[in-house]
Amino acid sequence: MKHTFLLLLLFFTTLQLSAVPATPYPILHQQPDGSKVELYLHGDEITHCLADEAGYVVMKDVDGFFKYVNKDYSLSVRRVGDLLAGATLNVKEWLASERVSQARKNAPERPKRLAGYPKEGNPPGLVILVNFADCEFIIPDAQKAFSRMLNEPGYSDNEATGSALDYFRACSQGKFSPRFDVVGPYTLPGKIEDYGYNNQWNGSDGNPRQMIVDACAAADAAGLDFKIYDTDEDDIIDNVFVYYAGYNEAEGAPENTVWPHRSVVSESMVQGSVVFDGKTVYDYACTSELNGYTGSTMAAIGTFCHEFGHVLGLPDYYHTQDSKVKTLGYWDIMDRGSYLNNSKTPPAYSSYDRFFIGWLTPRELTQPEYVALEPLTHADSVVDVSNQALLVAAKEHNMDGANPNPNEFFMIEYRKKTGWDAYLPAEGIIFWHIDYNSRVWRMNMVNDYRETHNGATDHMRVYIEPRTSTKNYNPTPFTSGDFEPVLWNGTSLGKPITDINVTEQKAYFTFMGGENLDAPVILDSLTQHYATGFTITWSKVWEEESEVNGYYVVVKNKEGVEEERIWTTDTVMTVSGLEYDQEYTYMVETAYKNGSYEVRQPSEERVFVTAKENKKLEISYSPDNNVLIIYKDNKDAVVGVYNMAGRKLHIINEKNNLVYLDLTSYLPGQPLLLQCEKKAAKFVVP
């Protein structure tokens, strides 16, 4: 008898959902005869199937054994392991089938009211814990445990990196500090399968919205005031988040469990009222109490933060139809990043995610420049991100992340494996290639491309540019080399990024060949000459000096050979130890160096002739601050201060050519004798 495999049809739902992707880890299934098979889950809440390691689709027969599915969608007689590849349906064929394609074309868009929840401030968020009639919470004192995991600063139970509050504060620079009010657990009237049974037409959960309405009804009966959770006073509850007892289908639990997702409630699809305290339940999200599909480990924040990302308006970045297609993977929480470190350390939102939500405005690069890129911040307070998040576009950008123009552009950030990014695959400069389309975002199909590779007509719309182009997409950060921003239609922006160099503290590159450096101006009135050296002062060129933006002081002998080349980020320097009775030239160079190369712009030269001989210690008095300035040929030498009877009064052992003696502790008219190595000088305190 043939069993038509209707489960493989692409889901056709009246209200589209956003959901966490299937677990990337193999799931162990036990068959009726006691044998065990490892299978992989593909897809998300809206459509999913099981397949073997090679990607061939399987399903249970009437006796509970997993068997392969034929190309005509009938169930094969061959069990898992007994593969006849030529006659067996694989995941890619399932995705490319005409019936799947047609159903996809007919699928309606998501409702346009994507996220009424506030994105800044301290809004309250409602979190309801629910038991099923046949499954209850096993985490002790669940209300307190989940409230701590969501709200406690520095939360570290089960080796957690932090709480959900910590995560959102770090991603928003403290702009978004939600308060999650956790209530329950309340017991629902239905069993697990009453809400989570898989729809035979499309594989999606049959009745999850009823779970949400029943949860709200239970909370209402317990006295909860729903008016608190309508912050914009539009009579619609901003969001309801439900934690349900037990496991979830996305992580390998049985198919009658609920898949974590975010969607909206339609009154026509549920029983009972959807209005509580005059407020309508509409936007919701949910996930499970426990992690994985066995054991008793409490769920971590990864899935919660992924689903709450949808509440804030973010779409999914994984391929929502075929989980075997390579997308951003662990690089973003809206892809598989929610599973990093067993969901305890999801990666921080990218600069693009923050731009889209409205937490960050990047700096647009338009002119040649030498760029020093700082790591993307995880600070929970506002910091300057002008050198952390950069944007490059074909023309001037409107800087509106939610409605960008141009809609295709690039964003640049430096990610390090620290804090929330500790479990990223690598670190370096990320070049995000964004191709925004409002309909695609509403449809939640951002990275659903069909071709075997990303191309001009079909591609990921939130894309990490790889270091090397290969058949198999592999998003990787840049640590060296060059990058040319090119639109998907093949048009180069003519804004090359070259000389990439990544250090522990910053990442550097040259944009459009780099800027023309200004030459420093030597301030002769502030320059002091000594017997065998000089102190030189010059005008400030860099707005902010750094390890790559600074100056060289260059000293040459009469033949033009360099004697000294000294790097500094200051605008004053003392040079000493030159030979007596020699002619030298000196100058200052504005310099940019990033490890790959240097660019320098010199000042005018100055000529300096050292003394024929000098046995006297060189000193000068500064009346402005009542100090004696002492010049030493040898910066390591010690200066002794004595009275005229030879008694030692003070020792100056600073290792500098110029040292200072504070005269405030000496009496006016007091004579002092100063000695440094074989040189000495007498000074009378003014």
JSON list of N, CA and C in Angstrom, two decimals, residues 483-487 491-497:
[
{"chain": "A", "resi": 483, "resn": "PHE", "atom": "N", "xyz": [39.25, 43.97, -0.55]},
{"chain": "A", "resi": 483, "resn": "PHE", "atom": "CA", "xyz": [37.85, 43.67, -0.83]},
{"chain": "A", "resi": 483, "resn": "PHE", "atom": "C", "xyz": [37.29, 44.75, -1.75]},
{"chain": "A", "resi": 484, "resn": "GLU", "atom": "N", "xyz": [36.61, 44.32, -2.80]},
{"chain": "A", "resi": 484, "resn": "GLU", "atom": "CA", "xyz": [35.99, 45.24, -3.75]},
{"chain": "A", "resi": 484, "resn": "GLU", "atom": "C", "xyz": [34.47, 45.15, -3.63]},
{"chain": "A", "resi": 485, "resn": "PRO", "atom": "N", "xyz": [33.79, 46.20, -3.14]},
{"chain": "A", "resi": 485, "resn": "PRO", "atom": "CA", "xyz": [32.32, 46.16, -3.05]},
{"chain": "A", "resi": 485, "resn": "PRO", "atom": "C", "xyz": [31.70, 46.14, -4.44]},
{"chain": "A", "resi": 486, "resn": "VAL", "atom": "N", "xyz": [31.01, 45.05, -4.76]},
{"chain": "A", "resi": 486, "resn": "VAL", "atom": "CA", "xyz": [30.38, 44.88, -6.07]},
{"chain": "A", "resi": 486, "resn": "VAL", "atom": "C", "xyz": [28.91, 44.51, -5.85]},
{"chain": "A", "resi": 487, "resn": "LEU", "atom": "N", "xyz": [28.00, 45.21, -6.52]},
{"chain": "A", "resi": 487, "resn": "LEU", "atom": "CA", "xyz": [26.58, 44.92, -6.41]},
{"chain": "A", "resi": 487, "resn": "LEU", "atom": "C", "xyz": [26.27, 43.56, -7.04]},
{"chain": "A", "resi": 491, "resn": "THR", "atom": "N", "xyz": [27.98, 45.40, -10.88]},
{"chain": "A", "resi": 491, "resn": "THR", "atom": "CA", "xyz": [28.51, 46.76, -10.92]},
{"chain": "A", "resi": 491, "resn": "THR", "atom": "C", "xyz": [29.41, 47.03, -9.73]},
{"chain": "A", "resi": 492, "resn": "SER", "atom": "N", "xyz": [30.65, 47.41, -10.02]},
{"chain": "A", "resi": 492, "resn": "SER", "atom": "CA", "xyz": [31.55, 47.79, -8.94]},
{"chain": "A", "resi": 492, "resn": "SER", "atom": "C", "xyz": [31.23, 49.20, -8.47]},
{"chain": "A", "resi": 493, "resn": "LEU", "atom": "N", "xyz": [31.29, 49.42, -7.16]},
{"chain": "A", "resi": 493, "resn": "LEU", "atom": "CA", "xyz": [31.05, 50.76, -6.63]},
{"chain": "A", "resi": 493, "resn": "LEU", "atom": "C", "xyz": [32.23, 51.69, -6.87]},
{"chain": "A", "resi": 494, "resn": "GLY", "atom": "N", "xyz": [33.37, 51.13, -7.29]},
{"chain": "A", "resi": 494, "resn": "GLY", "atom": "CA", "xyz": [34.56, 51.95, -7.48]},
{"chain": "A", "resi": 494, "resn": "GLY", "atom": "C", "xyz": [35.10, 52.50, -6.17]},
{"chain": "A", "resi": 495, "resn": "LYS", "atom": "N", "xyz": [34.88, 51.75, -5.10]},
{"chain": "A", "resi": 495, "resn": "LYS", "atom": "CA", "xyz": [35.32, 52.18, -3.77]},
{"chain": "A", "resi": 495, "resn": "LYS", "atom": "C", "xyz": [36.08, 51.03, -3.11]},
{"chain": "A", "resi": 496, "resn": "PRO", "atom": "N", "xyz": [37.29, 50.77, -3.60]},
{"chain": "A", "resi": 496, "resn": "PRO", "atom": "CA", "xyz": [38.03, 49.60, -3.13]},
{"chain": "A", "resi": 496, "resn": "PRO", "atom": "C", "xyz": [38.49, 49.73, -1.68]},
{"chain": "A", "resi": 497, "resn": "ILE", "atom": "N", "xyz": [38.55, 48.59, -1.02]},
{"chain": "A", "resi": 497, "resn": "ILE", "atom": "CA", "xyz": [39.07, 48.49, 0.34]},
{"chain": "A", "resi": 497, "resn": "ILE", "atom": "C", "xyz": [40.32, 47.63, 0.26]}
]
